[in-house]
């Protein structure tokens, strides 16, 4: 055995996904950390617990940097207990909570303390927090950064909740200037408010009408503006939930000239298609919207060529009544898709069909999000990192039954879909936290920007 650390646990798999790719390996764990990644048939210390996974794949635990937990304040929508249970059952070992939809929103240090106190005893996985940039809180950004938030979210148009207002262009520049001054990260819901105002308003049961109300141009224009601002200020920005594939060339060109911009997309944009959404099926409503099949193909092109860095859930649940299932009206239904527990199988099903590997999925859903947030202990099966793992049966299929989900509200756009890839178990810092969907007592920790 390399090193002198005592090995408590060894996980062996013929399909371990390491930074060198997928291969047979024995992963030795000492306490909460990975001690070494050894050959599959390496001689193991006699007193270590050995878990042989056979042909089940051993992945690093997923890192989901886009989760709306809504706790406290809208715990009837979700909550730290239910959200982190769902994460654990879905192979996600780290979440970063979004600053809005909870009350208070995370726009001051006091509010951050409220959120941390709320999450503390309920976290089944590790939990970090984004701060929020809203009108009038520029002076709060540095203290929030110092208190450990991973970056700051802002909107350029109405966020959906009144207590988290959007920034106008002058306020955006002020916030970004402040954040760049301390080397922070601004993460942006990028849709242009004027182009949304000019589009036909969403109303009624037809998905096509809703789609027309959130045109691609709104995303493209907002992203173009952000690129210009990031370039001018030499600031670091991240585009949340990219849906419009038209923006990919802009982003790729900006990167080539050295603009510090990263991008995420979400499982729903990559696996669900506008053409297949039934009338009145508001469980598919989110903003920006799920677009057409051709757009989805282009997004996969952006993943393949590296323009899109991360795939994260944007898990944004609400109570069922806010989804207007009685009328099917897309206009006033809550916009948000619940998928925290389903992201890995949803993505693996489609990735595999398109010829991608588990190593690709791990890069998009674990390594890159960990790098985005700046979590050096997460995101890879490598000596020294946290012993966070997802065990996936990659060839097994299941049909999504909302009742089997840990989300507080069992409304999901994936209901009834057959997905490939069953999460068998999840380990957090060397401890089994979910086994065949059954979670243990909370073992998560609250994370701060290192
Ligand atoms: Zn979101």
Short mmCIF file of C-alpha atoms and ligand atoms in Angstrom, two decimals:
data_model
loop_
_atom_site.label_atom_id
_atom_site.label_comp_id
_atom_site.label_asym_id
_atom_site.label_seq_id
_atom_site.Cartn_x
_atom_site.Cartn_y
_atom_site.Cartn_z
CA UNK A 1 0.00 0.00 0.00
CA UNK A 2 1.31 3.46 -0.80
CA UNK A 3 1.65 5.83 2.11
CA UNK A 4 1.24 5.01 5.73
CA UNK A 5 -2.45 5.83 6.15
CA UNK A 6 -4.69 3.24 7.67
CA UNK A 7 -7.23 2.02 5.11
CA UNK A 8 -10.72 1.53 6.50
CA UNK A 9 -12.65 0.84 3.35
CA UNK A 10 -12.01 -0.29 -0.21
CA UNK A 11 -14.54 0.02 -3.04
CA UNK A 12 -13.71 -2.19 -6.04
CA UNK A 13 -15.35 -1.81 -9.42
CA UNK A 14 -14.55 -2.96 -12.95
CA UNK A 15 -15.86 0.43 -14.05
CA UNK A 16 -14.39 3.13 -11.83
CA UNK A 17 -14.43 6.58 -13.42
CA UNK A 18 -11.19 8.34 -12.51
CA UNK A 19 -9.52 11.40 -14.07
CA UNK A 20 -7.70 8.93 -16.36
CA UNK A 21 -11.02 7.56 -17.61
CA UNK A 22 -13.09 4.48 -16.88
CA UNK A 23 -11.12 1.45 -15.69
CA UNK A 24 -11.09 -1.39 -13.18
CA UNK A 25 -9.84 -0.06 -9.86
CA UNK A 26 -9.84 -0.49 -6.11
CA UNK A 27 -10.38 2.79 -4.32
CA UNK A 28 -8.89 2.86 -0.82
CA UNK A 29 -10.51 5.15 1.72
CA UNK A 30 -8.96 6.39 4.93
CA UNK A 31 -11.43 8.13 7.19
CA UNK A 32 -13.23 10.70 5.05
CA UNK A 33 -10.71 10.84 2.22
CA UNK A 34 -9.57 8.77 -0.72
CA UNK A 35 -6.17 7.39 0.23
CA UNK A 36 -5.26 5.79 -3.09
CA UNK A 37 -6.64 4.53 -6.38
CA UNK A 38 -5.15 1.05 -6.83
CA UNK A 39 -5.29 -1.65 -9.46
CA UNK A 40 -8.48 -3.71 -9.25
CA UNK A 41 -6.62 -6.80 -8.04
CA UNK A 42 -4.18 -4.99 -5.72
CA UNK A 43 -3.39 -6.73 -2.44
CA UNK A 44 -5.57 -5.12 0.18
CA UNK A 45 -4.97 -4.67 3.89
CA UNK A 46 -6.55 -7.56 5.74
CA UNK A 47 -8.57 -5.45 8.19
CA UNK A 48 -10.14 -3.07 5.63
CA UNK A 49 -13.81 -3.44 4.77
CA UNK A 50 -14.00 -4.38 1.09
CA UNK A 51 -17.10 -3.62 -0.95
CA UNK A 52 -16.97 -5.34 -4.32
CA UNK A 53 -19.26 -3.57 -6.77
CA UNK A 54 -18.54 -5.95 -9.62
CA UNK A 55 -19.64 -4.31 -12.87
CA UNK A 56 -21.58 -1.51 -11.21
CA UNK A 57 -19.84 1.77 -12.00
CA UNK A 58 -18.10 3.76 -9.29
CA UNK A 59 -18.38 7.50 -9.96
CA UNK A 60 -17.34 10.49 -7.90
CA UNK A 61 -20.39 11.89 -6.12
CA UNK A 62 -22.20 14.42 -8.27
CA UNK A 63 -21.92 18.11 -7.51
CA UNK A 64 -25.13 20.00 -8.24
CA UNK A 65 -24.44 23.71 -8.10
CA UNK A 66 -27.99 24.76 -9.02
CA UNK A 67 -30.61 23.72 -6.47
CA UNK A 68 -33.48 25.78 -5.07
CA UNK A 69 -34.10 24.38 -1.59
CA UNK A 70 -36.58 27.17 -0.63
CA UNK A 71 -35.93 26.67 3.10
CA UNK A 72 -36.86 28.55 5.24
CA UNK A 73 -39.88 30.45 3.98
CA UNK A 74 -41.26 28.20 1.26
CA UNK A 75 -40.66 24.81 2.82
CA UNK A 76 -43.96 23.61 1.43
CA UNK A 77 -42.15 23.75 -1.95
CA UNK A 78 -39.07 21.80 -0.78
CA UNK A 79 -36.73 21.85 2.22
CA UNK A 80 -33.25 20.83 3.30
CA UNK A 81 -34.42 17.46 4.60
CA UNK A 82 -36.29 16.42 1.46
CA UNK A 83 -33.93 18.05 -1.05
CA UNK A 84 -30.80 16.52 0.41
CA UNK A 85 -32.45 13.10 0.77
CA UNK A 86 -33.36 13.29 -2.91
CA UNK A 87 -29.80 14.30 -3.70
CA UNK A 88 -28.39 11.38 -1.75
CA UNK A 89 -30.76 8.91 -3.40
CA UNK A 90 -29.77 10.32 -6.81
CA UNK A 91 -25.98 10.05 -6.38
CA UNK A 92 -25.47 13.75 -5.64
CA UNK A 93 -23.15 14.35 -2.67
CA UNK A 94 -22.82 18.14 -2.82
CA UNK A 95 -25.42 20.79 -3.56
CA UNK A 96 -25.08 24.55 -3.69
CA UNK A 97 -28.32 26.26 -2.74
CA UNK A 98 -29.65 29.16 -4.79
CA UNK A 99 -30.24 32.44 -2.94
CA UNK A 100 -33.86 32.87 -3.95
CA UNK A 101 -37.23 31.32 -3.27
CA UNK A 102 -36.34 30.94 0.39
CA UNK A 103 -37.41 33.73 2.74
CA UNK A 104 -35.18 35.46 3.53
CA UNK A 105 -33.28 35.35 0.24
CA UNK A 106 -29.51 35.04 0.73
CA UNK A 107 -28.68 38.68 0.08
CA UNK A 108 -27.16 39.61 3.46
CA UNK A 109 -24.86 37.88 5.94
CA UNK A 110 -27.73 37.70 8.45
CA UNK A 111 -29.85 35.85 5.90
CA UNK A 112 -26.94 33.48 5.19
CA UNK A 113 -26.77 32.69 8.91
CA UNK A 114 -30.51 31.96 8.91
CA UNK A 115 -30.08 29.57 5.99
CA UNK A 116 -27.08 27.86 7.55
CA UNK A 117 -28.91 27.37 10.83
CA UNK A 118 -31.88 25.94 8.95
CA UNK A 119 -29.76 23.51 6.93
CA UNK A 120 -27.40 22.41 9.70
CA UNK A 121 -29.22 19.45 11.21
CA UNK A 122 -31.09 18.41 8.07
CA UNK A 123 -28.34 18.03 5.48
CA UNK A 124 -27.99 14.50 4.10
CA UNK A 125 -25.32 15.71 1.67
CA UNK A 126 -22.80 18.55 1.81
CA UNK A 127 -24.44 21.93 1.28
CA UNK A 128 -22.99 25.24 0.19
CA UNK A 129 -24.69 28.55 -0.57
CA UNK A 130 -24.72 31.08 -3.37
CA UNK A 131 -25.35 34.68 -2.38
CA UNK A 132 -27.64 37.00 -4.27
CA UNK A 133 -26.97 40.35 -5.96
CA UNK A 134 -30.10 42.51 -5.86
CA UNK A 135 -30.71 46.27 -6.10
CA UNK A 136 -29.25 48.02 -3.07
CA UNK A 137 -27.05 45.25 -1.66
CA UNK A 138 -23.67 46.07 -3.24
CA UNK A 139 -22.34 46.76 0.25
CA UNK A 140 -23.38 43.27 1.36
CA UNK A 141 -21.49 41.41 -1.37
CA UNK A 142 -18.01 41.55 0.14
CA UNK A 143 -19.22 40.49 3.62
CA UNK A 144 -21.14 37.58 2.03
CA UNK A 145 -18.01 36.59 0.11
CA UNK A 146 -15.98 36.70 3.32
CA UNK A 147 -18.67 34.65 5.07
CA UNK A 148 -18.17 31.84 2.55
CA UNK A 149 -20.75 32.06 -0.25
CA UNK A 150 -19.47 30.58 -3.52
CA UNK A 151 -20.53 33.49 -5.72
CA UNK A 152 -23.54 35.68 -6.47
CA UNK A 153 -26.63 35.11 -8.52
CA UNK A 154 -28.53 37.85 -10.28
CA UNK A 155 -31.47 38.22 -12.63
CA UNK A 156 -31.85 40.64 -15.51
CA UNK A 157 -35.64 40.29 -15.52
CA UNK A 158 -38.35 39.40 -12.99
CA UNK A 159 -37.14 36.40 -11.00
CA UNK A 160 -40.56 34.92 -10.31
CA UNK A 161 -40.53 36.03 -6.65
CA UNK A 162 -40.92 39.67 -5.62
CA UNK A 163 -38.40 39.60 -2.76
CA UNK A 164 -35.52 38.91 -5.18
CA UNK A 165 -35.66 41.79 -7.72
CA UNK A 166 -33.62 41.96 -10.89
CA UNK A 167 -30.69 44.28 -11.60
CA UNK A 168 -30.97 46.99 -14.23
CA UNK A 169 -27.89 47.54 -16.46
CA UNK A 170 -26.34 50.17 -14.17
CA UNK A 171 -26.90 48.02 -11.09
CA UNK A 172 -25.47 45.01 -12.90
CA UNK A 173 -22.30 46.93 -13.73
CA UNK A 174 -22.00 48.13 -10.12
CA UNK A 175 -22.43 44.62 -8.72
CA UNK A 176 -20.03 43.06 -11.19
CA UNK A 177 -17.44 45.76 -10.51
CA UNK A 178 -17.67 45.08 -6.79
CA UNK A 179 -17.50 41.31 -7.23
CA UNK A 180 -14.57 41.50 -9.65
CA UNK A 181 -12.79 43.68 -7.09
CA UNK A 182 -12.55 40.78 -4.67
CA UNK A 183 -12.11 38.07 -7.30
CA UNK A 184 -15.64 36.69 -6.95
CA UNK A 185 -17.99 35.03 -9.40
CA UNK A 186 -21.28 36.36 -10.78
CA UNK A 187 -23.76 33.75 -11.99
CA UNK A 188 -26.53 35.09 -14.18
CA UNK A 189 -30.03 34.21 -15.28
CA UNK A 190 -29.50 35.58 -18.77
CA UNK A 191 -32.70 36.56 -20.54
CA UNK A 192 -33.18 40.10 -21.85
CA UNK A 193 -36.23 41.77 -20.24
CA UNK A 194 -37.11 43.94 -23.25
CA UNK A 195 -37.17 41.07 -25.72
CA UNK A 196 -39.36 39.08 -23.32
CA UNK A 197 -41.69 42.10 -22.97
CA UNK A 198 -41.86 42.42 -26.76
CA UNK A 199 -42.70 38.73 -27.27
CA UNK A 200 -46.33 37.58 -27.25
CA UNK A 201 -47.28 36.94 -23.60
CA UNK A 202 -47.65 33.34 -22.44
CA UNK A 203 -51.23 32.26 -21.88
CA UNK A 204 -53.26 29.11 -22.28
CA UNK A 205 -52.58 25.42 -22.62
CA UNK A 206 -50.44 25.32 -25.76
CA UNK A 207 -46.73 24.75 -25.14
CA UNK A 208 -45.88 26.42 -28.47
CA UNK A 209 -47.38 29.68 -27.18
CA UNK A 210 -45.32 29.51 -24.02
CA UNK A 211 -42.18 28.78 -26.06
CA UNK A 212 -42.88 31.81 -28.28
CA UNK A 213 -43.08 34.00 -25.16
CA UNK A 214 -39.45 33.19 -24.22
CA UNK A 215 -37.59 33.50 -27.55
CA UNK A 216 -33.99 32.42 -28.05
CA UNK A 217 -33.13 36.01 -28.94
CA UNK A 218 -33.75 37.02 -25.32
CA UNK A 219 -31.03 34.65 -24.15
CA UNK A 220 -28.67 35.50 -26.99
CA UNK A 221 -28.94 39.25 -26.39
CA UNK A 222 -28.50 38.97 -22.64
CA UNK A 223 -25.44 36.74 -23.07
CA UNK A 224 -23.94 39.11 -25.62
CA UNK A 225 -24.32 41.96 -23.14
CA UNK A 226 -22.75 39.97 -20.34
CA UNK A 227 -19.81 38.99 -22.48
CA UNK A 228 -19.21 42.66 -23.29
CA UNK A 229 -19.40 43.59 -19.61
CA UNK A 230 -17.15 40.74 -18.45
CA UNK A 231 -14.62 41.68 -21.12
CA UNK A 232 -14.66 45.36 -20.14
CA UNK A 233 -14.29 44.62 -16.42
CA UNK A 234 -12.10 41.53 -16.76
CA UNK A 235 -14.64 39.88 -14.46
CA UNK A 236 -15.62 36.24 -14.08
CA UNK A 237 -19.19 35.37 -15.08
CA UNK A 238 -21.18 32.16 -15.40
CA UNK A 239 -24.27 31.63 -17.55
CA UNK A 240 -26.95 29.66 -15.74
CA UNK A 241 -29.24 27.14 -17.43
CA UNK A 242 -28.38 27.80 -21.07
CA UNK A 243 -31.21 26.76 -23.35
CA UNK A 244 -30.62 28.71 -26.60
CA UNK A 245 -28.01 26.90 -28.67
CA UNK A 246 -27.73 30.05 -30.83
CA UNK A 247 -25.59 31.56 -28.07
CA UNK A 248 -22.92 28.85 -28.27
CA UNK A 249 -20.83 30.51 -31.02
CA UNK A 250 -20.84 33.81 -29.07
CA UNK A 251 -19.65 32.05 -25.94
CA UNK A 252 -17.01 30.02 -27.76
CA UNK A 253 -15.66 33.16 -29.47
CA UNK A 254 -15.55 35.05 -26.17
CA UNK A 255 -13.60 32.22 -24.57
CA UNK A 256 -11.11 32.17 -27.42
CA UNK A 257 -10.32 35.82 -26.83
CA UNK A 258 -9.89 35.20 -23.10
CA UNK A 259 -13.19 36.41 -21.62
CA UNK A 260 -13.68 34.60 -18.32
CA UNK A 261 -17.05 32.98 -18.93
CA UNK A 262 -18.39 29.53 -18.08
CA UNK A 263 -21.72 27.93 -18.95
CA UNK A 264 -24.11 25.34 -17.62
CA UNK A 265 -27.10 23.61 -19.10
CA UNK A 266 -29.60 21.28 -17.45
CA UNK A 267 -30.88 17.74 -17.99
CA UNK A 268 -34.29 18.99 -19.15
CA UNK A 269 -32.86 21.04 -22.02
CA UNK A 270 -30.74 18.07 -23.02
CA UNK A 271 -33.27 15.25 -22.72
CA UNK A 272 -36.79 16.68 -23.20
CA UNK A 273 -38.13 18.26 -26.40
CA UNK A 274 -40.69 21.01 -27.03
CA UNK A 275 -42.31 18.93 -29.78
CA UNK A 276 -43.19 16.21 -27.25
CA UNK A 277 -44.75 18.37 -24.54
CA UNK A 278 -48.50 17.80 -24.36
CA UNK A 279 -51.00 20.64 -24.08
CA UNK A 280 -51.48 21.80 -20.53
CA UNK A 281 -48.45 19.81 -19.25
CA UNK A 282 -47.13 22.60 -17.05
CA UNK A 283 -44.72 20.26 -15.25
CA UNK A 284 -42.52 21.04 -18.29
CA UNK A 285 -42.62 24.80 -17.74
CA UNK A 286 -39.32 26.42 -16.85
CA UNK A 287 -37.50 29.62 -17.85
CA UNK A 288 -35.74 29.72 -20.20
CA UNK A 289 -37.92 27.08 -21.80
CA UNK A 290 -37.25 23.59 -23.12
CA UNK A 291 -36.77 24.14 -26.87
CA UNK A 292 -36.97 22.16 -30.10
CA UNK A 293 -35.15 18.94 -31.04
CA UNK A 294 -32.72 20.76 -33.36
CA UNK A 295 -31.76 23.16 -30.57
CA UNK A 296 -31.16 20.18 -28.29
CA UNK A 297 -28.86 18.54 -30.83
CA UNK A 298 -26.83 21.75 -30.97
CA UNK A 299 -26.62 21.88 -27.16
CA UNK A 300 -25.14 18.37 -27.22
CA UNK A 301 -22.64 19.69 -29.74
CA UNK A 302 -21.75 22.38 -27.20
CA UNK A 303 -21.18 19.72 -24.55
CA UNK A 304 -19.10 17.62 -26.90
CA UNK A 305 -16.81 20.50 -27.91
CA UNK A 306 -16.52 21.85 -24.35
CA UNK A 307 -18.37 25.14 -24.83
CA UNK A 308 -20.84 24.01 -22.15
CA UNK A 309 -18.92 23.20 -18.98
CA UNK A 310 -21.48 21.82 -16.55
CA UNK A 311 -24.81 20.06 -16.39
CA UNK A 312 -26.72 20.80 -13.19
CA UNK A 313 -30.35 20.30 -12.26
CA UNK A 314 -31.86 23.77 -11.65
CA UNK A 315 -34.14 21.79 -9.35
CA UNK A 316 -36.89 24.34 -8.77
CA UNK A 317 -39.99 22.76 -7.28
CA UNK A 318 -43.23 24.26 -6.07
CA UNK A 319 -46.44 22.90 -4.64
CA UNK A 320 -48.65 21.15 -7.19
CA UNK A 321 -51.36 23.82 -7.05
CA UNK A 322 -48.93 26.45 -8.37
CA UNK A 323 -48.47 24.32 -11.49
CA UNK A 324 -52.12 24.98 -12.54
CA UNK A 325 -52.88 21.34 -13.28
CA UNK A 326 -56.61 22.14 -13.14
CA UNK A 327 -56.45 24.59 -16.05
CA UNK A 328 -53.12 23.69 -17.70
CA UNK A 329 -52.40 27.40 -18.14
CA UNK A 330 -48.72 27.94 -18.95
CA UNK A 331 -49.03 31.69 -18.46
CA UNK A 332 -49.35 31.77 -14.68
CA UNK A 333 -48.01 28.30 -13.73
CA UNK A 334 -44.84 28.27 -11.61
CA UNK A 335 -41.78 27.90 -13.85
CA UNK A 336 -39.45 25.23 -12.54
CA UNK A 337 -38.60 21.58 -13.05
CA UNK A 338 -37.90 19.07 -10.29
CA UNK A 339 -35.10 16.68 -11.12
CA UNK A 340 -32.55 16.61 -8.32
CA UNK A 341 -32.94 12.86 -7.80
CA UNK A 342 -33.14 12.06 -11.53
CA UNK A 343 -30.39 14.09 -13.17
CA UNK A 344 -27.84 11.30 -13.41
CA UNK A 345 -30.04 8.64 -15.05
CA UNK A 346 -31.74 11.25 -17.28
CA UNK A 347 -28.38 12.45 -18.57
CA UNK A 348 -26.81 9.00 -18.81
CA UNK A 349 -29.77 7.70 -20.84
CA UNK A 350 -29.35 10.40 -23.46
CA UNK A 351 -25.55 10.65 -23.31
CA UNK A 352 -25.18 6.97 -23.99
CA UNK A 353 -27.63 7.10 -26.90
CA UNK A 354 -25.49 9.84 -28.39
CA UNK A 355 -22.24 7.88 -27.99
CA UNK A 356 -20.88 9.58 -24.88
CA UNK A 357 -19.21 7.78 -21.98
CA UNK A 358 -19.72 7.74 -18.24
CA UNK A 359 -16.48 9.72 -18.02
CA UNK A 360 -18.16 12.50 -20.02
CA UNK A 361 -21.16 12.52 -17.70
CA UNK A 362 -18.85 12.65 -14.68
CA UNK A 363 -16.98 15.59 -16.18
CA UNK A 364 -20.20 17.54 -16.81
CA UNK A 365 -21.98 16.68 -13.55
CA UNK A 366 -19.20 16.35 -10.99
CA UNK A 367 -15.75 17.58 -12.01
CA UNK A 368 -16.77 20.78 -13.80
CA UNK A 369 -19.36 21.94 -11.25
CA UNK A 370 -16.83 21.33 -8.45
CA UNK A 371 -14.34 23.46 -10.36
CA UNK A 372 -16.95 26.17 -10.99
CA UNK A 373 -17.69 26.55 -7.28
CA UNK A 374 -14.03 26.06 -6.31
CA UNK A 375 -14.33 22.83 -4.32
CA UNK A 376 -10.92 21.13 -4.53
CA UNK A 377 -12.00 18.18 -2.35
CA UNK A 378 -14.93 17.28 -4.63
CA UNK A 379 -15.45 16.19 -8.22
CA UNK A 380 -13.04 13.31 -8.84
CA UNK A 381 -11.91 9.89 -7.63
CA UNK A 382 -8.36 10.83 -6.80
CA UNK A 383 -6.12 10.46 -3.74
CA UNK A 384 -6.67 13.30 -1.28
CA UNK A 385 -10.21 14.14 -2.32
CA UNK A 386 -13.30 13.42 -0.25
CA UNK A 387 -14.52 9.83 -0.43
CA UNK A 388 -17.79 10.84 -2.11
CA UNK A 389 -19.15 8.24 -4.51
CA UNK A 390 -22.19 7.32 -6.56
CA UNK A 391 -22.60 3.65 -7.46
CA UNK A 392 -24.51 3.28 -10.73
CA UNK A 393 -25.88 0.18 -12.44
CA UNK A 394 -25.28 1.61 -15.91
CA UNK A 395 -27.25 -0.93 -17.94
CA UNK A 396 -30.27 -1.30 -15.73
CA UNK A 397 -33.47 0.58 -16.58
CA UNK A 398 -36.35 1.88 -14.49
CA UNK A 399 -39.55 3.79 -15.06
CA UNK A 400 -39.84 7.04 -13.14
CA UNK A 401 -42.56 6.79 -10.49
CA UNK A 402 -42.97 10.15 -8.74
CA UNK A 403 -44.03 8.34 -5.56
CA UNK A 404 -40.52 6.86 -5.29
CA UNK A 405 -38.91 10.32 -5.22
CA UNK A 406 -37.79 12.05 -2.02
CA UNK A 407 -38.68 15.52 -3.37
CA UNK A 408 -41.30 17.11 -1.10
CA UNK A 409 -43.63 17.61 -4.07
CA UNK A 410 -43.64 14.61 -6.32
CA UNK A 411 -44.34 16.52 -9.49
CA UNK A 412 -41.78 15.92 -12.20
CA UNK A 413 -41.51 16.26 -15.96
CA UNK A 414 -39.86 12.82 -16.01
CA UNK A 415 -42.86 10.87 -14.65
CA UNK A 416 -43.44 7.69 -16.62
CA UNK A 417 -40.20 7.90 -18.58
CA UNK A 418 -37.97 4.87 -18.77
CA UNK A 419 -34.40 5.79 -17.89
CA UNK A 420 -31.17 3.84 -18.05
CA UNK A 421 -28.88 3.84 -15.02
CA UNK A 422 -29.99 2.98 -11.50
CA UNK A 423 -28.24 4.66 -8.57
CA UNK A 424 -27.57 1.78 -6.19
CA UNK A 425 -25.72 3.58 -3.43
CA UNK A 426 -24.19 6.89 -2.47
CA UNK A 427 -21.23 7.48 -0.15
CA UNK A 428 -20.37 10.77 1.52
CA UNK A 429 -16.89 11.19 3.00
CA UNK A 430 -16.49 7.45 3.44
CA UNK A 431 -19.96 6.84 4.83
CA UNK A 432 -22.87 5.11 3.11
CA UNK A 433 -25.69 7.68 2.98
CA UNK A 434 -28.12 6.04 0.56
CA UNK A 435 -28.63 2.39 -0.30
CA UNK A 436 -31.14 1.47 -3.01
CA UNK A 437 -32.94 4.77 -2.47
CA UNK A 438 -33.09 4.45 1.33
CA UNK A 439 -31.25 7.25 3.11
CA UNK A 440 -29.53 7.19 6.50
CA UNK A 441 -29.48 9.87 9.20
CA UNK A 442 -28.15 13.27 8.05
CA UNK A 443 -24.35 13.25 7.67
CA UNK A 444 -23.91 16.31 5.45
CA UNK A 445 -21.80 19.31 6.30
CA UNK A 446 -22.16 22.95 5.47
CA UNK A 447 -19.50 24.07 3.03
CA UNK A 448 -17.82 27.44 2.71
CA UNK A 449 -15.77 28.84 -0.13
CA UNK A 450 -12.27 27.59 0.71
ZN1 LIG B 1 -32.66 28.29 -10.93
#
